Every structure is written in C-alpha cells, then in structure tokens.
Amino acid sequence: MPKPVLAIVGRPNVGKSTIFNRIVGERIAIVEDKPGVTRDRIYSSAEWLNHDFHIIDTGGIEINDEPLMVQMRYQAEIAIDEADVICFIVNGREGVTAADEEVAQLLFRSKKPIVLGVNKMDDPSMHERLYEFYSLGIGEPFPISGSHGIGLGDFLDEAAKHFPKDADDTYDEDTIRISLIGRPNVGKSSLVNAILGEERVIVSDIPGTTRDAIDTPFTKDEQEYVVIDTAGMRKKGKVYESTEKYSVLRSLKAIERSDVVLMVLNAEEGIIEQDKKIAGYAHEAGRAVVLVVNKWDAVEKDDKTMREFEQKIRDHFLYLDYAPILFLSAKTKRRMQNLLPMVKEVSENHNMRVQTHVLNDVIVDAVTMNPTPTDHGGKRLRISYGTQVAVAPPTFVLFVNDPELLHFSYRRYLENKIRATFNFSGTPIRIVARKKND
C-alpha cells in the first residue's frame, strides 16, 4: 500500500516551509550510512503516531517571473494532483486576504480533504482572530505555530483522519510487480513496449509524453508479472516542466507498490544528478533494483566501453552496489531476453530466507576472521546470535551487548560476508542491532 501524500499549500509568506521543516524534523536529511543518496528538499517522508506519509512543500516551487496568482495556481495544481490530503496554510496575523480566498476556491473545487491551519498564532490571546477564517468555507481553522510547533499535534491528527485506509492488493502475492523509474526521455515507454512485445504506451522523443502510471499484467514462462509504467514521472503541463525537481514525485507510489524497480539510464546522455535522486527513493524504500542502461545501440563502442560505463555507474551509485547492471536496447531488442530472467532472480533474492543456524555460522566465521571492534574505553562488541526477521528486503537482527558498538564499518563488513555466502544480488539487506537481555 503506498503511503498517503500530504501537501502543504497556501499563498507565499504564510510559513509553509517552516511548517514542513517542523513536521519532518530530522527526517529532512536522509539517515543513511551509505554515501551518495540525495534528497530533494521539497519532498520528504514523515510520521505521526502510527502514520507514515509523504509530505510535499509547495512553497519550494521556484517559478520565476510569474505573477503571484499564477504561481499560486501552479502550487495548488500540484497539491490537487499529488495529494491525498491538502494542508491549507494561512497567516493568522494578517487575517483573510483576497489571495487566501482565491486559493481556497481552487482547493475547494478539488473535492479532496482540506485541513485549514492558521499559522503564526504563537500567543493564545490571538485565537479570537480564528473566527474570521470560517469565512473561507473550508471548515474548522486550527491555530498553529510553525516556528514553535504549537498546535501541530491536533492539526496532524485531523489530517490523518483523512488518510486512505489500507486496501487489499490487486494482484496475487506470487505476481512480480515491476516499476520503471528514471528521468524523462530515457526510454521507459519503449522499454515497456519491448517487455510486453506490443505498442501499449505512447512513445515520443518529447519528455513527459506519458501522462499517468499504467498497470499492465502479463505472463512469461508461467510467471505472472505486472508492469507499473512510471513514464509519467513528469506530468505534461507547465508546472512540471518549469519545476524539474518535482518529477520524482510521479514515481513514489509506483515504487512503493513494486517488488522490483528498473532504474533506467540513458546510455547516450550518461548519468546526471537527477538519476541519483530518483534511484535513491527505490533504495530507501527497500526495493529490489536492476540498473538498466537503455539505448546502448546508439553508443559508439570498443572493447572497453561497457566496462568503463559500468565503472562510472558504480562510482555514481555507491549505495546500489548490490544492483546488477544490464546494457540493452529497447529499440533493437538487443539483450532484452536477459531482462525478465534477471527480474525474476532479484525478486527471489528479495524474498530469500536464511536459516538461523546457517546465518550464525557465517557470523561466527566473520568474527573469527575479523574480531569485533571496541570503543574508546576498550569495551568490545559481543554478538550473541543473529536471526532473519523479515524479507523484501531481507532484514537481520543481531543481538549484542551494546548496539552502539556496531559501527557502520563493521556492519558493512558483516553485510559483505552475508552477501558472499548467499545470493542477495539485486536486493538491499538490512542489519539491525538489538541489545540482548541478560
């Protein structure tokens, strides 16, 4: 089930970004040990009580040289398109303005749940000003202060009431769900057509041609698949074309519904920063990943070209060192026959379970070869035992004397030993340290 999306919208200078930062807190920066994962500031993941959700800050839109009302319409358009719940922010110190009324009308027509936050209400004596905001027709106004965090709990409680309820998955659990991600014009639609063997998706050299994600089930060699085509990662329309950094939002729900993510790169154009941002979402979501280099037919090659390009990929995507790389051409179908077998293999690896006694043999051997580290006081990490607690991605819990002693470098060493013993190609693995109760 994809996480719900909450969008913060309102006219400029009402404190949208301050509220975004307050809700996100430390989660605005990726807590990730592996280098190279980047985050776009206007999107993040957040949590409130038992709710995990995506949050977007429309105040981060940068559309220059446009009249104020046009900019607000663009922001509202993004909120309407992307959000399950819209948080409409107004400035309590200034009262209701004509611009607030304009935004309210745009949002009201969206028919989506709207929660009205009256910001900058730091002093309870100001709460008598709340009543004028009922005139917007949105409903109850919530007094909040982004700067001090006042009232945000009640505000988020109300927003969470409108999050979509979990629903049964459309597909059988044995079906492998594949999503294709990547920036516009890397050939995702052509690749979908090559996988399916028919022209299911509009193919064009114009970036952003495909409007929406399209689910296409099919069967190959008695294995059921469904392709979730995210060629529409950048919706055709001025706001998306003017704001390239919003393109990643188009892929988030598809990634969360996927088992295997095909990160598509353009062999002609090489690797750019946005590729790393987009791939980072799949890694963080814990999905199996295959790096697909499309349009390989268009590259002039010698006997070193593929090896050099592969090294470039490894240098740029350090956090995806587990992901296999496949060079192919959707246009000429060269090496296309290797794609689905690779998808099936990494899906199986993503769901692999390791017997506890075998895992512990690997851990004992690893510790024997490279003893556990000590802290500055000489206290040594002791690993009592380990066990696998989840799949998709495979997650291992190590019971230790002190979780703080399991440093990144030794965690990475243990991961490499586990990978050297078991075939976890294509899938991230998680290693969690927990204190063993004596």
Short mmCIF file of C-alpha atoms in Angstrom, two decimals:
data_model
loop_
_atom_site.label_atom_id
_atom_site.label_comp_id
_atom_site.label_asym_id
_atom_site.label_seq_id
_atom_site.Cartn_x
_atom_site.Cartn_y
_atom_site.Cartn_z
CA MET A 1 0.00 0.00 0.00
CA PRO A 2 1.56 3.34 -1.00
CA LYS A 3 2.00 5.89 1.75
CA PRO A 4 -0.55 8.71 1.76
CA VAL A 5 0.61 12.08 0.45
CA LEU A 6 0.08 15.30 2.40
CA ALA A 7 0.68 18.58 0.55
CA ILE A 8 1.23 21.95 2.21
CA VAL A 9 -0.22 24.76 0.11
CA GLY A 10 -1.06 28.44 0.52
CA ARG A 11 -0.05 31.85 -0.72
CA PRO A 12 3.61 32.95 -0.30
CA ASN A 13 4.99 34.02 3.07
CA VAL A 14 2.50 32.24 5.29
CA GLY A 15 5.15 29.89 6.72
CA LYS A 16 4.64 26.76 4.62
CA SER A 17 8.31 25.75 4.58
CA THR A 18 8.67 26.35 8.33
CA ILE A 19 5.75 24.01 8.97
CA PHE A 20 7.21 21.46 6.55
CA ASN A 21 10.52 21.51 8.41
CA ARG A 22 8.78 21.27 11.77
CA ILE A 23 6.73 18.23 10.74
CA VAL A 24 9.65 16.50 9.07
CA GLY A 25 12.14 17.35 11.83
CA GLU A 26 15.41 15.48 11.48
CA ARG A 27 13.92 13.32 8.75
CA ILE A 28 14.61 16.11 6.25
CA ALA A 29 18.14 14.71 5.94
CA ILE A 30 18.50 11.07 4.98
CA VAL A 31 19.66 8.90 7.84
CA GLU A 32 21.66 6.60 5.60
CA ASP A 33 25.10 5.18 6.21
CA LYS A 34 25.84 4.59 2.56
CA PRO A 35 27.19 7.58 0.63
CA GLY A 36 25.61 9.05 -2.44
CA VAL A 37 21.92 9.12 -1.50
CA THR A 38 20.49 12.57 -2.10
CA ARG A 39 17.22 14.17 -1.13
CA ASP A 40 15.22 16.93 -2.75
CA ARG A 41 14.33 19.41 -0.03
CA ILE A 42 10.68 19.93 -1.01
CA TYR A 43 9.78 16.28 -0.57
CA SER A 44 10.29 14.08 2.47
CA SER A 45 8.84 11.22 4.45
CA ALA A 46 7.37 11.88 7.85
CA GLU A 47 5.47 10.07 10.56
CA TRP A 48 2.84 11.00 13.08
CA LEU A 49 1.82 8.49 15.74
CA ASN A 50 1.18 5.29 13.75
CA HIS A 51 1.00 7.00 10.38
CA ASP A 52 3.82 7.09 7.83
CA PHE A 53 3.25 9.51 4.99
CA HIS A 54 4.88 11.58 2.27
CA ILE A 55 4.86 15.34 2.63
CA ILE A 56 5.45 17.94 -0.08
CA ASP A 57 6.17 21.61 0.43
CA THR A 58 4.66 23.55 -2.44
CA GLY A 59 6.43 26.60 -1.05
CA GLY A 60 9.59 25.10 -2.50
CA ILE A 61 8.39 25.64 -6.05
CA GLU A 62 10.65 28.00 -7.94
CA ILE A 63 8.78 29.54 -10.88
CA ASN A 64 10.38 32.84 -11.74
CA ASP A 65 8.96 35.90 -13.49
CA GLU A 66 5.36 34.85 -13.00
CA PRO A 67 2.54 36.89 -11.46
CA LEU A 68 1.64 35.96 -7.90
CA MET A 69 -1.76 34.45 -8.70
CA VAL A 70 -0.32 32.32 -11.49
CA GLN A 71 2.30 30.93 -9.11
CA MET A 72 -0.36 30.09 -6.56
CA ARG A 73 -2.41 28.31 -9.18
CA TYR A 74 0.64 26.19 -10.06
CA GLN A 75 1.16 25.33 -6.40
CA ALA A 76 -2.47 24.43 -5.95
CA GLU A 77 -2.33 22.29 -9.10
CA ILE A 78 0.50 20.23 -7.67
CA ALA A 79 -1.32 19.80 -4.37
CA ILE A 80 -4.51 18.75 -6.14
CA ASP A 81 -2.71 16.31 -8.44
CA GLU A 82 -0.40 14.68 -5.92
CA ALA A 83 -2.06 14.84 -2.52
CA ASP A 84 -4.47 12.63 -0.64
CA VAL A 85 -4.87 15.39 1.96
CA ILE A 86 -4.23 19.12 1.47
CA CYS A 87 -2.99 21.29 4.34
CA PHE A 88 -4.06 24.84 3.53
CA ILE A 89 -1.93 27.35 5.47
CA VAL A 90 -2.92 30.97 6.10
CA ASN A 91 -1.34 33.76 8.15
CA GLY A 92 -3.31 34.44 11.33
CA ARG A 93 -1.64 37.81 11.88
CA GLU A 94 -2.81 39.18 8.55
CA GLY A 95 -6.34 37.81 8.55
CA VAL A 96 -8.16 36.59 5.46
CA THR A 97 -6.80 38.08 2.23
CA ALA A 98 -8.13 38.05 -1.31
CA ALA A 99 -5.29 35.68 -2.23
CA ASP A 100 -6.36 33.27 0.54
CA GLU A 101 -9.90 33.29 -0.86
CA GLU A 102 -8.56 32.54 -4.35
CA VAL A 103 -6.53 29.58 -3.12
CA ALA A 104 -9.49 28.32 -1.08
CA GLN A 105 -11.70 28.30 -4.17
CA LEU A 106 -9.12 26.36 -6.17
CA LEU A 107 -8.72 23.79 -3.43
CA PHE A 108 -12.41 23.51 -2.69
CA ARG A 109 -13.09 22.52 -6.29
CA SER A 110 -10.57 19.67 -5.98
CA LYS A 111 -13.04 17.69 -3.82
CA LYS A 112 -10.06 16.49 -1.75
CA PRO A 113 -9.90 16.64 2.07
CA ILE A 114 -8.57 20.02 3.22
CA VAL A 115 -7.30 20.88 6.70
CA LEU A 116 -7.03 24.60 7.43
CA GLY A 117 -4.04 25.71 9.51
CA VAL A 118 -3.89 29.30 10.78
CA ASN A 119 -0.17 29.88 11.26
CA LYS A 120 1.75 32.34 13.44
CA MET A 121 -0.73 32.02 16.31
CA ASP A 122 2.04 31.97 18.93
CA ASP A 123 0.02 33.79 21.57
CA PRO A 124 -3.30 32.29 22.81
CA SER A 125 -4.72 35.81 23.00
CA MET A 126 -4.66 35.86 19.19
CA HIS A 127 -7.08 32.93 18.94
CA GLU A 128 -10.10 35.24 18.78
CA ARG A 129 -8.93 36.02 15.23
CA LEU A 130 -9.67 32.44 14.23
CA TYR A 131 -13.35 33.06 13.65
CA GLU A 132 -12.86 35.14 10.51
CA PHE A 133 -11.21 32.16 8.80
CA TYR A 134 -14.50 30.25 8.86
CA SER A 135 -15.44 32.59 6.00
CA LEU A 136 -13.13 30.59 3.69
CA GLY A 137 -15.66 27.75 3.76
CA ILE A 138 -13.01 25.11 4.44
CA GLY A 139 -14.18 24.11 7.91
CA GLU A 140 -12.66 24.41 11.36
CA PRO A 141 -9.45 26.51 11.42
CA PHE A 142 -6.64 25.05 13.55
CA PRO A 143 -4.39 27.57 15.36
CA ILE A 144 -0.75 26.57 14.85
CA SER A 145 2.76 27.97 15.07
CA GLY A 146 5.31 26.53 12.69
CA SER A 147 8.12 28.37 14.48
CA HIS A 148 7.30 26.89 17.89
CA GLY A 149 5.44 23.71 16.98
CA ILE A 150 2.30 24.85 18.81
CA GLY A 151 -0.93 23.12 17.75
CA LEU A 152 0.67 20.87 15.13
CA GLY A 153 -0.40 17.71 17.01
CA ASP A 154 -4.12 18.48 16.70
CA PHE A 155 -3.54 19.67 13.14
CA LEU A 156 -1.87 16.37 12.12
CA ASP A 157 -4.50 14.35 13.99
CA GLU A 158 -7.13 15.94 11.78
CA ALA A 159 -5.09 15.37 8.61
CA ALA A 160 -4.52 11.70 9.49
CA LYS A 161 -8.28 11.12 9.78
CA HIS A 162 -8.49 11.64 6.03
CA PHE A 163 -5.62 9.32 5.01
CA PRO A 164 -6.81 6.50 2.71
CA LYS A 165 -7.47 3.23 4.51
CA ASP A 166 -5.33 0.22 3.65
CA ALA A 167 -6.77 -1.79 0.82
CA ASP A 168 -6.22 -5.34 -0.41
CA ASP A 169 -3.60 -5.57 -3.15
CA THR A 170 -4.96 -6.02 -6.63
CA TYR A 171 -2.50 -8.79 -7.52
CA ASP A 172 -1.71 -12.28 -6.27
CA GLU A 173 1.30 -12.46 -3.94
CA ASP A 174 3.21 -14.59 -6.46
CA THR A 175 2.92 -11.86 -9.10
CA ILE A 176 6.15 -9.89 -9.54
CA ARG A 177 5.37 -6.18 -9.69
CA ILE A 178 7.85 -4.18 -11.75
CA SER A 179 8.12 -0.40 -11.94
CA LEU A 180 10.30 1.59 -14.31
CA ILE A 181 11.76 4.79 -12.98
CA GLY A 182 14.12 7.37 -14.40
CA ARG A 183 14.09 10.89 -15.66
CA PRO A 184 12.12 11.85 -18.77
CA ASN A 185 13.23 10.60 -22.18
CA VAL A 186 15.45 7.71 -21.08
CA GLY A 187 13.23 5.30 -22.97
CA LYS A 188 10.92 3.93 -20.28
CA SER A 189 7.89 3.71 -22.57
CA SER A 190 9.89 2.00 -25.30
CA LEU A 191 11.22 -0.44 -22.71
CA VAL A 192 7.68 -1.26 -21.52
CA ASN A 193 6.65 -1.95 -25.11
CA ALA A 194 9.71 -4.16 -25.63
CA ILE A 195 8.91 -6.14 -22.47
CA LEU A 196 5.27 -6.61 -23.49
CA GLY A 197 6.02 -7.15 -27.15
CA GLU A 198 3.42 -4.67 -28.29
CA GLU A 199 2.79 -0.94 -28.53
CA ARG A 200 0.94 -0.36 -25.24
CA VAL A 201 2.42 3.04 -24.35
CA ILE A 202 2.79 6.21 -26.41
CA VAL A 203 6.42 6.59 -27.44
CA SER A 204 7.76 10.06 -28.22
CA ASP A 205 11.02 11.96 -28.08
CA ILE A 206 9.20 14.72 -26.19
CA PRO A 207 9.88 14.34 -22.43
CA GLY A 208 6.76 13.91 -20.35
CA THR A 209 4.61 12.41 -23.11
CA THR A 210 3.14 9.69 -20.94
CA ARG A 211 0.59 11.16 -18.55
CA ASP A 212 -0.06 8.56 -15.87
CA ALA A 213 1.15 5.28 -14.44
CA ILE A 214 -0.30 2.32 -16.31
CA ASP A 215 -0.59 -1.19 -14.86
CA THR A 216 -0.17 -3.96 -17.41
CA PRO A 217 -0.33 -7.60 -16.23
CA PHE A 218 1.27 -10.32 -18.37
CA THR A 219 2.65 -13.86 -18.10
CA LYS A 220 6.04 -15.12 -19.27
CA ASP A 221 7.34 -18.68 -18.80
CA GLU A 222 4.50 -19.40 -16.36
CA GLN A 223 5.49 -16.45 -14.15
CA GLU A 224 2.95 -13.68 -13.67
CA TYR A 225 4.17 -10.09 -13.79
CA VAL A 226 2.65 -6.65 -13.79
CA VAL A 227 4.44 -3.63 -15.22
CA ILE A 228 3.73 -0.37 -13.41
CA ASP A 229 4.90 2.13 -16.02
CA THR A 230 6.00 5.40 -14.46
CA ALA A 231 6.92 7.09 -17.71
CA GLY A 232 4.59 9.82 -16.48
CA MET A 233 7.00 10.80 -13.72
CA ARG A 234 6.91 14.33 -15.09
CA LYS A 235 3.34 15.21 -15.92
CA LYS A 236 2.89 17.18 -19.12
CA GLY A 237 1.99 20.69 -18.08
CA LYS A 238 3.73 23.95 -17.36
CA VAL A 239 4.20 23.48 -13.65
CA TYR A 240 6.01 20.19 -14.05
CA GLU A 241 8.06 21.41 -17.00
CA SER A 242 9.08 24.51 -15.04
CA THR A 243 9.97 22.56 -11.93
CA GLU A 244 12.16 19.62 -12.86
CA LYS A 245 12.73 18.61 -9.25
CA TYR A 246 9.06 17.67 -8.97
CA SER A 247 9.50 14.81 -11.44
CA VAL A 248 10.46 12.34 -8.73
CA LEU A 249 7.04 12.69 -7.11
CA ARG A 250 5.50 10.89 -10.06
CA SER A 251 7.31 7.65 -9.20
CA LEU A 252 6.88 7.38 -5.42
CA LYS A 253 3.64 5.43 -5.24
CA ALA A 254 4.72 3.14 -8.07
CA ILE A 255 7.97 2.34 -6.25
CA GLU A 256 6.06 1.50 -3.07
CA ARG A 257 3.76 -0.86 -4.99
CA SER A 258 6.70 -2.61 -6.66
CA ASP A 259 8.75 -5.68 -5.89
CA VAL A 260 11.46 -4.90 -8.44
CA VAL A 261 12.42 -1.41 -9.65
CA LEU A 262 14.10 -0.96 -13.02
CA MET A 263 16.20 2.19 -12.79
CA VAL A 264 16.52 3.21 -16.45
CA LEU A 265 19.56 5.21 -17.58
CA ASN A 266 20.17 6.78 -20.98
CA ALA A 267 23.39 5.44 -22.49
CA GLU A 268 23.64 8.42 -24.85
CA GLU A 269 23.42 11.09 -22.14
CA GLY A 270 25.29 9.35 -19.33
CA ILE A 271 24.50 9.89 -15.64
CA ILE A 272 23.25 13.12 -14.13
CA GLU A 273 22.42 14.18 -10.58
CA GLN A 274 18.69 13.62 -11.02
CA ASP A 275 19.34 9.94 -11.81
CA LYS A 276 20.91 9.54 -8.38
CA LYS A 277 17.99 11.28 -6.66
CA ILE A 278 15.43 9.08 -8.37
CA ALA A 279 17.35 5.86 -7.65
CA GLY A 280 17.73 6.91 -4.01
CA TYR A 281 13.97 6.60 -3.48
CA ALA A 282 13.97 2.96 -4.61
CA HIS A 283 16.92 2.18 -2.34
CA GLU A 284 15.30 3.86 0.65
CA ALA A 285 12.05 2.00 0.04
CA GLY A 286 13.98 -1.28 0.30
CA ARG A 287 13.01 -2.49 -3.17
CA ALA A 288 14.98 -4.85 -5.37
CA VAL A 289 16.76 -2.84 -8.07
CA VAL A 290 18.14 -3.55 -11.53
CA LEU A 291 20.12 -0.78 -13.27
CA VAL A 292 19.09 -0.82 -16.93
CA VAL A 293 21.24 1.08 -19.42
CA ASN A 294 18.95 1.72 -22.38
CA LYS A 295 19.80 2.97 -25.89
CA TRP A 296 23.08 1.03 -25.82
CA ASP A 297 22.72 0.59 -29.58
CA ALA A 298 23.27 4.34 -30.06
CA VAL A 299 26.71 4.39 -28.38
CA GLU A 300 29.95 4.05 -30.33
CA LYS A 301 31.77 1.17 -28.65
CA ASP A 302 35.09 -0.59 -28.42
CA ASP A 303 36.16 -3.48 -26.19
CA LYS A 304 36.46 -1.16 -23.15
CA THR A 305 33.27 0.93 -23.48
CA MET A 306 30.94 -1.29 -21.46
CA ARG A 307 33.47 -1.85 -18.67
CA GLU A 308 34.17 1.90 -18.41
CA PHE A 309 30.45 2.77 -18.34
CA GLU A 310 29.82 0.14 -15.69
CA GLN A 311 32.59 1.61 -13.53
CA LYS A 312 31.04 5.06 -13.94
CA ILE A 313 27.72 3.69 -12.71
CA ARG A 314 29.38 2.06 -9.70
CA ASP A 315 31.15 5.33 -8.86
CA HIS A 316 27.92 7.35 -9.01
CA PHE A 317 25.61 4.81 -7.37
CA LEU A 318 27.73 3.67 -4.45
CA TYR A 319 24.66 2.81 -2.39
CA LEU A 320 23.40 0.49 -5.17
CA ASP A 321 26.49 -1.68 -5.32
CA TYR A 322 24.21 -4.72 -4.92
CA ALA A 323 22.20 -3.91 -8.07
CA PRO A 324 23.05 -5.81 -11.27
CA ILE A 325 23.61 -3.76 -14.43
CA LEU A 326 22.09 -4.71 -17.77
CA PHE A 327 23.00 -2.98 -21.03
CA LEU A 328 20.29 -3.27 -23.68
CA SER A 329 18.35 -1.55 -26.42
CA ALA A 330 14.58 -1.41 -26.28
CA LYS A 331 14.63 -0.20 -29.90
CA THR A 332 16.61 -3.10 -31.41
CA LYS A 333 15.59 -5.62 -28.68
CA ARG A 334 19.26 -6.49 -28.13
CA ARG A 335 19.74 -8.26 -24.76
CA MET A 336 16.05 -7.81 -23.95
CA GLN A 337 15.83 -11.58 -23.45
CA ASN A 338 18.01 -11.20 -20.34
CA LEU A 339 15.77 -8.69 -18.57
CA LEU A 340 12.88 -10.78 -17.20
CA PRO A 341 15.12 -13.66 -16.00
CA MET A 342 17.15 -11.04 -14.09
CA VAL A 343 13.95 -9.51 -12.68
CA LYS A 344 12.78 -12.93 -11.51
CA GLU A 345 16.15 -13.71 -9.91
CA VAL A 346 16.39 -10.46 -7.94
CA SER A 347 12.75 -10.86 -6.85
CA GLU A 348 13.57 -14.31 -5.47
CA ASN A 349 16.64 -12.88 -3.72
CA HIS A 350 14.50 -10.08 -2.30
CA ASN A 351 12.27 -12.72 -0.66
CA MET A 352 15.01 -15.16 0.38
CA ARG A 353 15.07 -16.57 3.91
CA VAL A 354 18.24 -17.78 5.58
CA GLN A 355 18.11 -20.47 8.27
CA THR A 356 19.18 -19.16 11.66
CA HIS A 357 21.89 -21.77 12.26
CA VAL A 358 23.43 -21.12 8.83
CA LEU A 359 23.38 -17.35 9.42
CA ASN A 360 25.11 -17.77 12.77
CA ASP A 361 27.80 -19.97 11.24
CA VAL A 362 28.54 -17.09 8.84
CA ILE A 363 28.64 -14.58 11.71
CA VAL A 364 31.00 -16.76 13.79
CA ASP A 365 33.33 -17.19 10.81
CA ALA A 366 33.24 -13.43 10.12
CA VAL A 367 34.08 -12.56 13.74
CA THR A 368 36.89 -15.13 13.78
CA MET A 369 38.46 -13.60 10.67
CA ASN A 370 37.97 -10.01 11.81
CA PRO A 371 37.28 -9.54 15.56
CA THR A 372 34.53 -7.16 16.61
CA PRO A 373 35.51 -3.53 17.33
CA THR A 374 36.00 -1.86 20.71
CA ASP A 375 35.07 1.65 21.82
CA HIS A 376 37.46 4.25 23.23
CA GLY A 377 37.06 2.75 26.69
CA GLY A 378 38.05 -0.70 25.49
CA LYS A 379 34.54 -2.17 25.58
CA ARG A 380 34.21 -4.80 22.86
CA LEU A 381 31.12 -5.57 20.77
CA ARG A 382 29.81 -9.05 21.51
CA ILE A 383 27.37 -10.65 19.06
CA SER A 384 25.37 -13.36 20.83
CA TYR A 385 23.43 -14.51 17.78
CA GLY A 386 21.54 -13.31 14.72
CA THR A 387 18.25 -14.15 13.05
CA GLN A 388 16.34 -13.08 9.96
CA VAL A 389 13.11 -11.29 10.89
CA ALA A 390 11.75 -10.16 7.51
CA VAL A 391 12.02 -10.41 3.73
CA ALA A 392 11.51 -7.81 1.00
CA PRO A 393 14.08 -6.63 1.90
CA PRO A 394 15.88 -9.35 3.88
CA THR A 395 16.31 -7.97 7.40
CA PHE A 396 18.58 -9.44 10.05
CA VAL A 397 18.61 -8.69 13.76
CA LEU A 398 21.86 -9.16 15.68
CA PHE A 399 21.52 -9.47 19.46
CA VAL A 400 24.51 -7.74 21.00
CA ASN A 401 25.78 -6.43 24.33
CA ASP A 402 25.61 -2.79 23.20
CA PRO A 403 24.03 -1.70 19.87
CA GLU A 404 26.13 1.50 19.87
CA LEU A 405 29.25 -0.62 19.37
CA LEU A 406 28.11 -1.90 15.97
CA HIS A 407 29.71 0.82 13.87
CA PHE A 408 28.97 1.38 10.19
CA SER A 409 32.26 -0.12 9.02
CA TYR A 410 31.74 -3.40 10.87
CA ARG A 411 28.07 -3.56 9.85
CA ARG A 412 29.24 -3.17 6.26
CA TYR A 413 31.83 -5.92 6.79
CA LEU A 414 29.13 -8.30 8.07
CA GLU A 415 26.86 -7.41 5.16
CA ASN A 416 29.65 -8.24 2.71
CA LYS A 417 30.21 -11.60 4.42
CA ILE A 418 26.49 -12.40 4.24
CA ARG A 419 26.41 -11.41 0.57
CA ALA A 420 29.49 -13.52 -0.16
CA THR A 421 27.68 -16.57 1.26
CA PHE A 422 24.15 -16.03 -0.07
CA ASN A 423 22.96 -14.66 -3.40
CA PHE A 424 21.39 -11.35 -2.48
CA SER A 425 22.15 -9.77 -5.85
CA GLY A 426 19.68 -7.01 -6.64
CA THR A 427 18.29 -6.53 -3.15
CA PRO A 428 19.30 -4.32 -0.24
CA ILE A 429 19.68 -6.09 3.07
CA ARG A 430 19.14 -4.54 6.48
CA ILE A 431 21.17 -5.33 9.60
CA VAL A 432 19.69 -4.15 12.90
CA ALA A 433 21.45 -4.36 16.27
CA ARG A 434 19.40 -5.00 19.41
CA LYS A 435 20.52 -5.30 22.99
CA LYS A 436 20.42 -8.86 24.27
CA ASN A 437 18.58 -9.17 27.55
CA ASP A 438 20.81 -10.87 30.11
#
